Amino acid sequence: MKKMEQIYEGKAKKVFATDDPKIVIVDYKDDATAFNGLKKGTIAGKGVVNNKVSNHFFRLLESHGIPTHYVEQLSDRETAVRRVEILPVEVIVRNRAAGSFSKRMGVEEGTNLACPILEYSYKNDDLGDPFINSYYIRALNIATDEEMEQVKNYSFQINDILKSYLDGFGIELIDFKLEFGRFDGKVILADEISPDTCRFWDKATGKKLDKDRFRRDLGDVEDAYHEIISRLMGE
Ligand code: TMP
Ligand code: ASP
């Protein structure tokens, strides 16, 4: 597979075309942003951690029957993935109150939820990724009902798989964000699952092992990313 021209650069990744029209290469950067790009910085080694951790999760999910864009890891920072048409919906699954949910609902961070929550936002940086619901998605033809049924079912399955997997490494999955794409007429999991897109709390101490250390200036940011890769992959 030949890496060709860059076709996109996002906040945390670059995407390159290949000689196969159905495959692109993602290249993970160390750049970090928060609050819709208002806060900017660098987390040394983040791109390597996110690439490897995300691939590790995607292989795990594939082994449980979840279709994903993952094809092959090419290097520490590069992975070949299926070229999808991204659904412009960010799917958030929450197991405990935290972040924007705590703020919006006035519920203290860490409060247990009676059941997991599924939440959508419209993927649009200019609008600040506004909160939407299934009626917005249907009314604006953002995705079909059939596609969203798949998205919902996959998201809860992914939550169950990741929650119990991470529990075995002493990590609690508080919440996370997923993105899906269309490929050959089907919905598959895309983007990444990493400390950038999840809240991971140490089960024993409650220590945050994710991007909240950067968002909130908690220090030990690089260490937290490293802790995740070393626990999960022994690196
Ligand atoms: P939130 O509490 O800020 O809404 O975040 C919920 C989860 O989604 C959290 O694990 C972080 C992740 N997330 C992203 O991956 N990208 C984003 O742009 C935002 C706002 C959150
Ligand atoms: N990466 C996102 C941004 O800069 C937000 C976040 O992860 O907090 O907008």
PDB file of C-alpha atoms and ligand atoms in Angstrom:
ATOM      1  CA  MET A   1       0.000   0.000   0.000  1.00  0.00           C
ATOM      2  CA  LYS A   2       1.420   3.348  -1.049  1.00  0.00           C
ATOM      3  CA  LYS A   3       0.966   6.504   1.063  1.00  0.00           C
ATOM      4  CA  MET A   4      -0.070   9.325  -1.254  1.00  0.00           C
ATOM      5  CA  GLU A   5      -1.241  12.934  -0.870  1.00  0.00           C
ATOM      6  CA  GLN A   6      -2.678  14.346   2.358  1.00  0.00           C
ATOM      7  CA  ILE A   7      -6.425  14.718   2.006  1.00  0.00           C
ATOM      8  CA  TYR A   8      -7.331  16.117   5.422  1.00  0.00           C
ATOM      9  CA  GLU A   9      -5.798  17.509   8.583  1.00  0.00           C
ATOM     10  CA  GLY A  10      -7.826  17.517  11.775  1.00  0.00           C
ATOM     11  CA  LYS A  11      -6.952  18.643  15.294  1.00  0.00           C
ATOM     12  CA  ALA A  12      -5.300  15.361  16.279  1.00  0.00           C
ATOM     13  CA  LYS A  13      -4.767  13.428  13.041  1.00  0.00           C
ATOM     14  CA  LYS A  14      -3.804  13.753   9.407  1.00  0.00           C
ATOM     15  CA  VAL A  15      -5.380  11.567   6.733  1.00  0.00           C
ATOM     16  CA  PHE A  16      -3.580  10.447   3.556  1.00  0.00           C
ATOM     17  CA  ALA A  17      -4.870   8.820   0.384  1.00  0.00           C
ATOM     18  CA  THR A  18      -3.371   5.511  -0.751  1.00  0.00           C
ATOM     19  CA  ASP A  19      -3.235   3.730  -4.099  1.00  0.00           C
ATOM     20  CA  ASP A  20      -6.354   1.834  -2.952  1.00  0.00           C
ATOM     21  CA  PRO A  21      -9.419   4.125  -3.221  1.00  0.00           C
ATOM     22  CA  LYS A  22     -11.101   2.256  -0.341  1.00  0.00           C
ATOM     23  CA  ILE A  23      -8.211   2.683   2.099  1.00  0.00           C
ATOM     24  CA  VAL A  24      -6.716   5.777   3.749  1.00  0.00           C
ATOM     25  CA  ILE A  25      -3.860   6.161   6.223  1.00  0.00           C
ATOM     26  CA  VAL A  26      -4.370   8.081   9.468  1.00  0.00           C
ATOM     27  CA  ASP A  27      -1.326   9.661  11.076  1.00  0.00           C
ATOM     28  CA  TYR A  28      -1.711  10.600  14.762  1.00  0.00           C
ATOM     29  CA  LYS A  29      -0.223  13.896  15.967  1.00  0.00           C
ATOM     30  CA  ASP A  30       0.887  15.008  19.441  1.00  0.00           C
ATOM     31  CA  ASP A  31      -1.200  18.197  19.129  1.00  0.00           C
ATOM     32  CA  ALA A  32      -3.910  18.547  21.732  1.00  0.00           C
ATOM     33  CA  THR A  33      -6.857  20.913  21.757  1.00  0.00           C
ATOM     34  CA  ALA A  34      -9.799  21.371  24.078  1.00  0.00           C
ATOM     35  CA  PHE A  35     -12.939  23.486  24.284  1.00  0.00           C
ATOM     36  CA  ASN A  36     -13.465  23.457  20.529  1.00  0.00           C
ATOM     37  CA  GLY A  37      -9.875  24.393  19.790  1.00  0.00           C
ATOM     38  CA  LEU A  38      -9.666  27.328  22.243  1.00  0.00           C
ATOM     39  CA  LYS A  39      -6.982  25.621  24.339  1.00  0.00           C
ATOM     40  CA  LYS A  40      -3.981  24.338  22.407  1.00  0.00           C
ATOM     41  CA  GLY A  41      -0.921  22.369  23.422  1.00  0.00           C
ATOM     42  CA  THR A  42       1.254  19.359  22.791  1.00  0.00           C
ATOM     43  CA  ILE A  43       1.317  16.099  24.682  1.00  0.00           C
ATOM     44  CA  ALA A  44       4.625  14.361  23.909  1.00  0.00           C
ATOM     45  CA  GLY A  45       4.036  10.819  22.683  1.00  0.00           C
ATOM     46  CA  LYS A  46       0.237  11.169  22.600  1.00  0.00           C
ATOM     47  CA  GLY A  47      -0.003  10.259  18.909  1.00  0.00           C
ATOM     48  CA  VAL A  48       1.811   6.974  19.473  1.00  0.00           C
ATOM     49  CA  VAL A  49      -0.312   6.084  22.505  1.00  0.00           C
ATOM     50  CA  ASN A  50      -3.598   6.957  20.795  1.00  0.00           C
ATOM     51  CA  ASN A  51      -2.699   5.053  17.632  1.00  0.00           C
ATOM     52  CA  LYS A  52      -1.735   1.886  19.506  1.00  0.00           C
ATOM     53  CA  VAL A  53      -4.488   2.033  22.120  1.00  0.00           C
ATOM     54  CA  SER A  54      -7.186   2.767  19.557  1.00  0.00           C
ATOM     55  CA  ASN A  55      -6.013  -0.101  17.336  1.00  0.00           C
ATOM     56  CA  HIS A  56      -5.931  -2.400  20.367  1.00  0.00           C
ATOM     57  CA  PHE A  57      -9.575  -1.517  21.178  1.00  0.00           C
ATOM     58  CA  PHE A  58     -10.682  -1.813  17.543  1.00  0.00           C
ATOM     59  CA  ARG A  59      -9.149  -5.296  17.261  1.00  0.00           C
ATOM     60  CA  LEU A  60     -10.877  -6.270  20.514  1.00  0.00           C
ATOM     61  CA  LEU A  61     -14.211  -4.941  19.229  1.00  0.00           C
ATOM     62  CA  GLU A  62     -13.779  -6.729  15.873  1.00  0.00           C
ATOM     63  CA  SER A  63     -13.202  -9.967  17.792  1.00  0.00           C
ATOM     64  CA  HIS A  64     -16.604  -9.364  19.432  1.00  0.00           C
ATOM     65  CA  GLY A  65     -18.325  -8.847  16.058  1.00  0.00           C
ATOM     66  CA  ILE A  66     -18.354  -5.030  15.867  1.00  0.00           C
ATOM     67  CA  PRO A  67     -17.418  -3.908  12.324  1.00  0.00           C
ATOM     68  CA  THR A  68     -14.765  -1.156  12.342  1.00  0.00           C
ATOM     69  CA  HIS A  69     -12.640   0.797   9.882  1.00  0.00           C
ATOM     70  CA  TYR A  70      -9.436  -0.811  11.188  1.00  0.00           C
ATOM     71  CA  VAL A  71      -7.263  -2.544   8.584  1.00  0.00           C
ATOM     72  CA  GLU A  72      -3.637  -2.605   9.699  1.00  0.00           C
ATOM     73  CA  GLN A  73      -1.199  -0.694  11.915  1.00  0.00           C
ATOM     74  CA  LEU A  74       1.659   0.537   9.727  1.00  0.00           C
ATOM     75  CA  SER A  75       3.921   2.248  12.253  1.00  0.00           C
ATOM     76  CA  ASP A  76       3.861   3.816  15.730  1.00  0.00           C
ATOM     77  CA  ARG A  77       1.708   6.670  14.458  1.00  0.00           C
ATOM     78  CA  GLU A  78       0.169   5.369  11.234  1.00  0.00           C
ATOM     79  CA  THR A  79      -2.735   3.037  10.576  1.00  0.00           C
ATOM     80  CA  ALA A  80      -4.497   1.942   7.404  1.00  0.00           C
ATOM     81  CA  VAL A  81      -8.269   2.224   7.722  1.00  0.00           C
ATOM     82  CA  ARG A  82     -11.294   1.829   5.482  1.00  0.00           C
ATOM     83  CA  ARG A  83     -12.265   5.083   3.812  1.00  0.00           C
ATOM     84  CA  VAL A  84     -15.714   5.859   5.192  1.00  0.00           C
ATOM     85  CA  GLU A  85     -18.164   8.682   4.832  1.00  0.00           C
ATOM     86  CA  ILE A  86     -18.292   9.907   8.419  1.00  0.00           C
ATOM     87  CA  LEU A  87     -21.777  10.391   9.882  1.00  0.00           C
ATOM     88  CA  PRO A  88     -21.659  13.936  11.305  1.00  0.00           C
ATOM     89  CA  VAL A  89     -22.854  12.727  14.707  1.00  0.00           C
ATOM     90  CA  GLU A  90     -20.684  12.373  17.801  1.00  0.00           C
ATOM     91  CA  VAL A  91     -22.077   9.604  19.966  1.00  0.00           C
ATOM     92  CA  ILE A  92     -21.360   9.849  23.671  1.00  0.00           C
ATOM     93  CA  VAL A  93     -21.959   7.009  26.107  1.00  0.00           C
ATOM     94  CA  ARG A  94     -21.931   7.804  29.822  1.00  0.00           C
ATOM     95  CA  ASN A  95     -21.725   5.397  32.744  1.00  0.00           C
ATOM     96  CA  ARG A  96     -21.103   8.006  35.455  1.00  0.00           C
ATOM     97  CA  ALA A  97     -21.809  11.720  35.628  1.00  0.00           C
ATOM     98  CA  ALA A  98     -18.840  13.819  34.468  1.00  0.00           C
ATOM     99  CA  GLY A  99     -17.839  16.702  32.217  1.00  0.00           C
ATOM    100  CA  SER A 100     -20.550  18.512  30.274  1.00  0.00           C
ATOM    101  CA  PHE A 101     -23.276  16.229  31.679  1.00  0.00           C
ATOM    102  CA  SER A 102     -22.422  17.222  35.254  1.00  0.00           C
ATOM    103  CA  LYS A 103     -22.383  20.878  34.277  1.00  0.00           C
ATOM    104  CA  ARG A 104     -25.629  20.785  32.312  1.00  0.00           C
ATOM    105  CA  MET A 105     -27.554  18.709  34.861  1.00  0.00           C
ATOM    106  CA  GLY A 106     -26.016  20.012  38.092  1.00  0.00           C
ATOM    107  CA  VAL A 107     -25.020  16.473  39.057  1.00  0.00           C
ATOM    108  CA  GLU A 108     -21.704  16.056  40.866  1.00  0.00           C
ATOM    109  CA  GLU A 109     -18.911  14.345  38.909  1.00  0.00           C
ATOM    110  CA  GLY A 110     -18.632  10.699  39.804  1.00  0.00           C
ATOM    111  CA  THR A 111     -22.334  10.252  40.603  1.00  0.00           C
ATOM    112  CA  ASN A 112     -23.482   6.827  39.469  1.00  0.00           C
ATOM    113  CA  LEU A 113     -26.193   6.674  36.796  1.00  0.00           C
ATOM    114  CA  ALA A 114     -29.102   4.224  37.040  1.00  0.00           C
ATOM    115  CA  CYS A 115     -28.447   3.178  33.436  1.00  0.00           C
ATOM    116  CA  PRO A 116     -25.968   4.166  30.730  1.00  0.00           C
ATOM    117  CA  ILE A 117     -26.826   7.326  28.779  1.00  0.00           C
ATOM    118  CA  LEU A 118     -26.569   7.700  25.014  1.00  0.00           C
ATOM    119  CA  GLU A 119     -26.175  11.240  23.770  1.00  0.00           C
ATOM    120  CA  TYR A 120     -25.662  12.821  20.336  1.00  0.00           C
ATOM    121  CA  SER A 121     -24.027  15.996  19.171  1.00  0.00           C
ATOM    122  CA  TYR A 122     -23.831  17.409  15.667  1.00  0.00           C
ATOM    123  CA  LYS A 123     -20.229  17.211  14.436  1.00  0.00           C
ATOM    124  CA  ASN A 124     -19.687  20.821  13.384  1.00  0.00           C
ATOM    125  CA  ASP A 125     -16.807  22.855  14.827  1.00  0.00           C
ATOM    126  CA  ASP A 126     -18.256  26.195  13.673  1.00  0.00           C
ATOM    127  CA  LEU A 127     -21.336  25.522  15.788  1.00  0.00           C
ATOM    128  CA  GLY A 128     -19.357  24.019  18.693  1.00  0.00           C
ATOM    129  CA  ASP A 129     -20.766  20.479  18.211  1.00  0.00           C
ATOM    130  CA  PRO A 130     -24.283  21.271  19.530  1.00  0.00           C
ATOM    131  CA  PHE A 131     -26.350  18.731  21.461  1.00  0.00           C
ATOM    132  CA  ILE A 132     -28.985  17.100  19.224  1.00  0.00           C
ATOM    133  CA  ASN A 133     -31.499  14.246  19.465  1.00  0.00           C
ATOM    134  CA  SER A 134     -32.839  11.621  17.085  1.00  0.00           C
ATOM    135  CA  TYR A 135     -35.526  14.005  15.751  1.00  0.00           C
ATOM    136  CA  TYR A 136     -32.867  16.508  14.641  1.00  0.00           C
ATOM    137  CA  ILE A 137     -31.024  13.663  12.902  1.00  0.00           C
ATOM    138  CA  ARG A 138     -34.172  12.510  11.078  1.00  0.00           C
ATOM    139  CA  ALA A 139     -35.485  16.009  10.260  1.00  0.00           C
ATOM    140  CA  LEU A 140     -32.177  17.152   8.778  1.00  0.00           C
ATOM    141  CA  ASN A 141     -31.489  13.823   6.999  1.00  0.00           C
ATOM    142  CA  ILE A 142     -28.207  13.488   8.885  1.00  0.00           C
ATOM    143  CA  ALA A 143     -28.647   9.709   8.994  1.00  0.00           C
ATOM    144  CA  THR A 144     -31.466   7.242   8.430  1.00  0.00           C
ATOM    145  CA  ASP A 145     -33.453   5.624  11.241  1.00  0.00           C
ATOM    146  CA  GLU A 146     -31.937   2.265  10.249  1.00  0.00           C
ATOM    147  CA  GLU A 147     -28.427   3.689  10.499  1.00  0.00           C
ATOM    148  CA  MET A 148     -29.148   5.243  13.901  1.00  0.00           C
ATOM    149  CA  GLU A 149     -30.613   1.965  15.171  1.00  0.00           C
ATOM    150  CA  GLN A 150     -27.283   0.322  14.254  1.00  0.00           C
ATOM    151  CA  VAL A 151     -25.341   3.174  15.857  1.00  0.00           C
ATOM    152  CA  LYS A 152     -27.323   2.810  19.079  1.00  0.00           C
ATOM    153  CA  ASN A 153     -26.980  -0.975  19.255  1.00  0.00           C
ATOM    154  CA  TYR A 154     -23.258  -0.924  18.467  1.00  0.00           C
ATOM    155  CA  SER A 155     -22.654   1.868  20.995  1.00  0.00           C
ATOM    156  CA  PHE A 156     -24.209  -0.026  23.906  1.00  0.00           C
ATOM    157  CA  GLN A 157     -22.409  -3.231  22.870  1.00  0.00           C
ATOM    158  CA  ILE A 158     -19.113  -1.346  22.682  1.00  0.00           C
ATOM    159  CA  ASN A 159     -19.781   0.057  26.148  1.00  0.00           C
ATOM    160  CA  ASP A 160     -20.309  -3.434  27.590  1.00  0.00           C
ATOM    161  CA  ILE A 161     -17.192  -4.834  25.889  1.00  0.00           C
ATOM    162  CA  LEU A 162     -14.873  -1.957  26.846  1.00  0.00           C
ATOM    163  CA  LYS A 163     -16.224  -1.557  30.382  1.00  0.00           C
ATOM    164  CA  SER A 164     -15.617  -5.168  31.313  1.00  0.00           C
ATOM    165  CA  TYR A 165     -12.273  -5.305  29.471  1.00  0.00           C
ATOM    166  CA  LEU A 166     -10.946  -2.184  31.227  1.00  0.00           C
ATOM    167  CA  ASP A 167     -12.239  -3.374  34.591  1.00  0.00           C
ATOM    168  CA  GLY A 168      -9.723  -6.222  34.331  1.00  0.00           C
ATOM    169  CA  PHE A 169      -6.933  -3.617  34.261  1.00  0.00           C
ATOM    170  CA  GLY A 170      -8.249  -1.623  37.222  1.00  0.00           C
ATOM    171  CA  ILE A 171      -9.718   1.112  35.021  1.00  0.00           C
ATOM    172  CA  GLU A 172     -13.276   2.424  35.149  1.00  0.00           C
ATOM    173  CA  LEU A 173     -14.796   3.628  31.876  1.00  0.00           C
ATOM    174  CA  ILE A 174     -16.685   6.783  32.905  1.00  0.00           C
ATOM    175  CA  ASP A 175     -17.754   7.963  29.435  1.00  0.00           C
ATOM    176  CA  PHE A 176     -16.512   8.061  25.837  1.00  0.00           C
ATOM    177  CA  LYS A 177     -17.197   9.422  22.358  1.00  0.00           C
ATOM    178  CA  LEU A 178     -17.656   7.363  19.185  1.00  0.00           C
ATOM    179  CA  GLU A 179     -17.940   8.200  15.507  1.00  0.00           C
ATOM    180  CA  PHE A 180     -19.386   5.971  12.815  1.00  0.00           C
ATOM    181  CA  GLY A 181     -19.113   5.986   9.038  1.00  0.00           C
ATOM    182  CA  ARG A 182     -20.751   4.482   5.979  1.00  0.00           C
ATOM    183  CA  PHE A 183     -18.764   1.838   4.115  1.00  0.00           C
ATOM    184  CA  ASP A 184     -20.178  -0.359   1.325  1.00  0.00           C
ATOM    185  CA  GLY A 185     -23.711   0.577   2.407  1.00  0.00           C
ATOM    186  CA  LYS A 186     -23.154  -0.416   6.031  1.00  0.00           C
ATOM    187  CA  VAL A 187     -22.451   1.482   9.246  1.00  0.00           C
ATOM    188  CA  ILE A 188     -19.059   0.743  10.794  1.00  0.00           C
ATOM    189  CA  LEU A 189     -17.145   2.169  13.753  1.00  0.00           C
ATOM    190  CA  ALA A 190     -14.592   4.810  12.711  1.00  0.00           C
ATOM    191  CA  ASP A 191     -12.336   7.539  14.173  1.00  0.00           C
ATOM    192  CA  GLU A 192     -10.543   6.518  17.392  1.00  0.00           C
ATOM    193  CA  ILE A 193     -11.062   5.286  20.942  1.00  0.00           C
ATOM    194  CA  SER A 194      -8.248   6.609  23.116  1.00  0.00           C
ATOM    195  CA  PRO A 195      -7.462   8.684  26.212  1.00  0.00           C
ATOM    196  CA  ASP A 196      -8.405  11.709  24.029  1.00  0.00           C
ATOM    197  CA  THR A 197     -11.944  10.427  23.567  1.00  0.00           C
ATOM    198  CA  CYS A 198     -12.685   8.595  26.816  1.00  0.00           C
ATOM    199  CA  ARG A 199     -12.676   9.262  30.544  1.00  0.00           C
ATOM    200  CA  PHE A 200     -10.667   6.584  32.325  1.00  0.00           C
ATOM    201  CA  TRP A 201     -10.515   6.671  36.135  1.00  0.00           C
ATOM    202  CA  ASP A 202      -8.256   4.423  38.167  1.00  0.00           C
ATOM    203  CA  LYS A 203     -10.591   2.089  40.048  1.00  0.00           C
ATOM    204  CA  ALA A 204      -8.585   2.140  43.265  1.00  0.00           C
ATOM    205  CA  THR A 205      -7.691   5.831  43.560  1.00  0.00           C
ATOM    206  CA  GLY A 206     -10.084   7.629  41.190  1.00  0.00           C
ATOM    207  CA  LYS A 207      -7.077   9.217  39.439  1.00  0.00           C
ATOM    208  CA  LYS A 208      -7.954  10.572  35.993  1.00  0.00           C
ATOM    209  CA  LEU A 209      -5.956   8.778  33.263  1.00  0.00           C
ATOM    210  CA  ASP A 210      -7.170  10.720  30.222  1.00  0.00           C
ATOM    211  CA  LYS A 211      -7.323  14.071  28.436  1.00  0.00           C
ATOM    212  CA  ASP A 212      -9.055  15.762  31.380  1.00  0.00           C
ATOM    213  CA  ARG A 213      -5.515  16.116  32.820  1.00  0.00           C
ATOM    214  CA  PHE A 214      -4.782  18.434  29.861  1.00  0.00           C
ATOM    215  CA  ARG A 215      -8.212  20.113  29.705  1.00  0.00           C
ATOM    216  CA  ARG A 216      -8.094  20.955  33.429  1.00  0.00           C
ATOM    217  CA  ASP A 217      -4.334  21.504  33.865  1.00  0.00           C
ATOM    218  CA  LEU A 218      -4.027  18.648  36.358  1.00  0.00           C
ATOM    219  CA  GLY A 219      -0.380  17.843  35.489  1.00  0.00           C
ATOM    220  CA  ASP A 220       1.144  14.396  34.768  1.00  0.00           C
ATOM    221  CA  VAL A 221      -0.520  14.456  31.339  1.00  0.00           C
ATOM    222  CA  GLU A 222       2.108  12.381  29.476  1.00  0.00           C
ATOM    223  CA  ASP A 223       2.307   9.946  32.404  1.00  0.00           C
ATOM    224  CA  ALA A 224      -1.445   9.348  32.275  1.00  0.00           C
ATOM    225  CA  TYR A 225      -1.352   8.491  28.554  1.00  0.00           C
ATOM    226  CA  HIS A 226       1.584   6.199  29.218  1.00  0.00           C
ATOM    227  CA  GLU A 227      -0.130   4.531  32.140  1.00  0.00           C
ATOM    228  CA  ILE A 228      -2.965   3.496  29.813  1.00  0.00           C
ATOM    229  CA  ILE A 229      -0.696   1.925  27.189  1.00  0.00           C
ATOM    230  CA  SER A 230       1.443   0.210  29.810  1.00  0.00           C
ATOM    231  CA  ARG A 231      -1.523  -1.280  31.650  1.00  0.00           C
ATOM    232  CA  LEU A 232      -3.311  -2.465  28.520  1.00  0.00           C
ATOM    233  CA  MET A 233      -0.372  -3.467  26.347  1.00  0.00           C
ATOM    234  CA  GLY A 234       2.560  -3.780  28.730  1.00  0.00           C
ATOM    235  CA  GLU A 235       4.585  -1.142  26.838  1.00  0.00           C
TER     236      GLU A 235
HETATM  237  P1  TMP B   1     -18.158  15.828  27.704  1.00  0.00           P
HETATM  238  O1  TMP B   1     -18.496  15.435  29.115  1.00  0.00           O
HETATM  239  O2  TMP B   1     -17.243  17.002  27.618  1.00  0.00           O
HETATM  240  O3  TMP B   1     -19.396  15.986  26.875  1.00  0.00           O
HETATM  241  O4  TMP B   1     -17.340  14.613  27.072  1.00  0.00           O
HETATM  242  C1  TMP B   1     -17.873  13.311  27.054  1.00  0.00           C
HETATM  243  C2  TMP B   1     -16.843  12.351  26.479  1.00  0.00           C
HETATM  244  O5  TMP B   1     -16.594  12.620  25.131  1.00  0.00           O
HETATM  245  C3  TMP B   1     -15.483  12.403  27.174  1.00  0.00           C
HETATM  246  O6  TMP B   1     -15.030  11.087  27.364  1.00  0.00           O
HETATM  247  C4  TMP B   1     -14.594  13.142  26.223  1.00  0.00           C
HETATM  248  C5  TMP B   1     -15.214  12.871  24.879  1.00  0.00           C
HETATM  249  N1  TMP B   1     -15.125  14.010  23.977  1.00  0.00           N
HETATM  250  C6  TMP B   1     -14.455  13.885  22.770  1.00  0.00           C
HETATM  251  O7  TMP B   1     -13.905  12.824  22.464  1.00  0.00           O
HETATM  252  N2  TMP B   1     -14.410  14.952  21.937  1.00  0.00           N
HETATM  253  C7  TMP B   1     -14.999  16.135  22.222  1.00  0.00           C
HETATM  254  O8  TMP B   1     -14.917  17.079  21.423  1.00  0.00           O
HETATM  255  C8  TMP B   1     -15.699  16.249  23.475  1.00  0.00           C
HETATM  256  C9  TMP B   1     -16.369  17.540  23.849  1.00  0.00           C
HETATM  257  C10 TMP B   1     -15.738  15.166  24.298  1.00  0.00           C
HETATM  258  N1  ASP B   2     -10.715  18.012  21.055  1.00  0.00           N
HETATM  259  C1  ASP B   2     -11.865  18.829  21.202  1.00  0.00           C
HETATM  260  C2  ASP B   2     -11.609  20.260  20.748  1.00  0.00           C
HETATM  261  O1  ASP B   2     -10.569  20.835  20.768  1.00  0.00           O
HETATM  262  C3  ASP B   2     -12.499  18.918  22.539  1.00  0.00           C
HETATM  263  C4  ASP B   2     -12.086  18.036  23.671  1.00  0.00           C
HETATM  264  O2  ASP B   2     -11.637  16.916  23.504  1.00  0.00           O
HETATM  265  O3  ASP B   2     -12.274  18.484  24.808  1.00  0.00           O
HETATM  266  O4  ASP B   2     -12.518  20.860  20.385  1.00  0.00           O
END
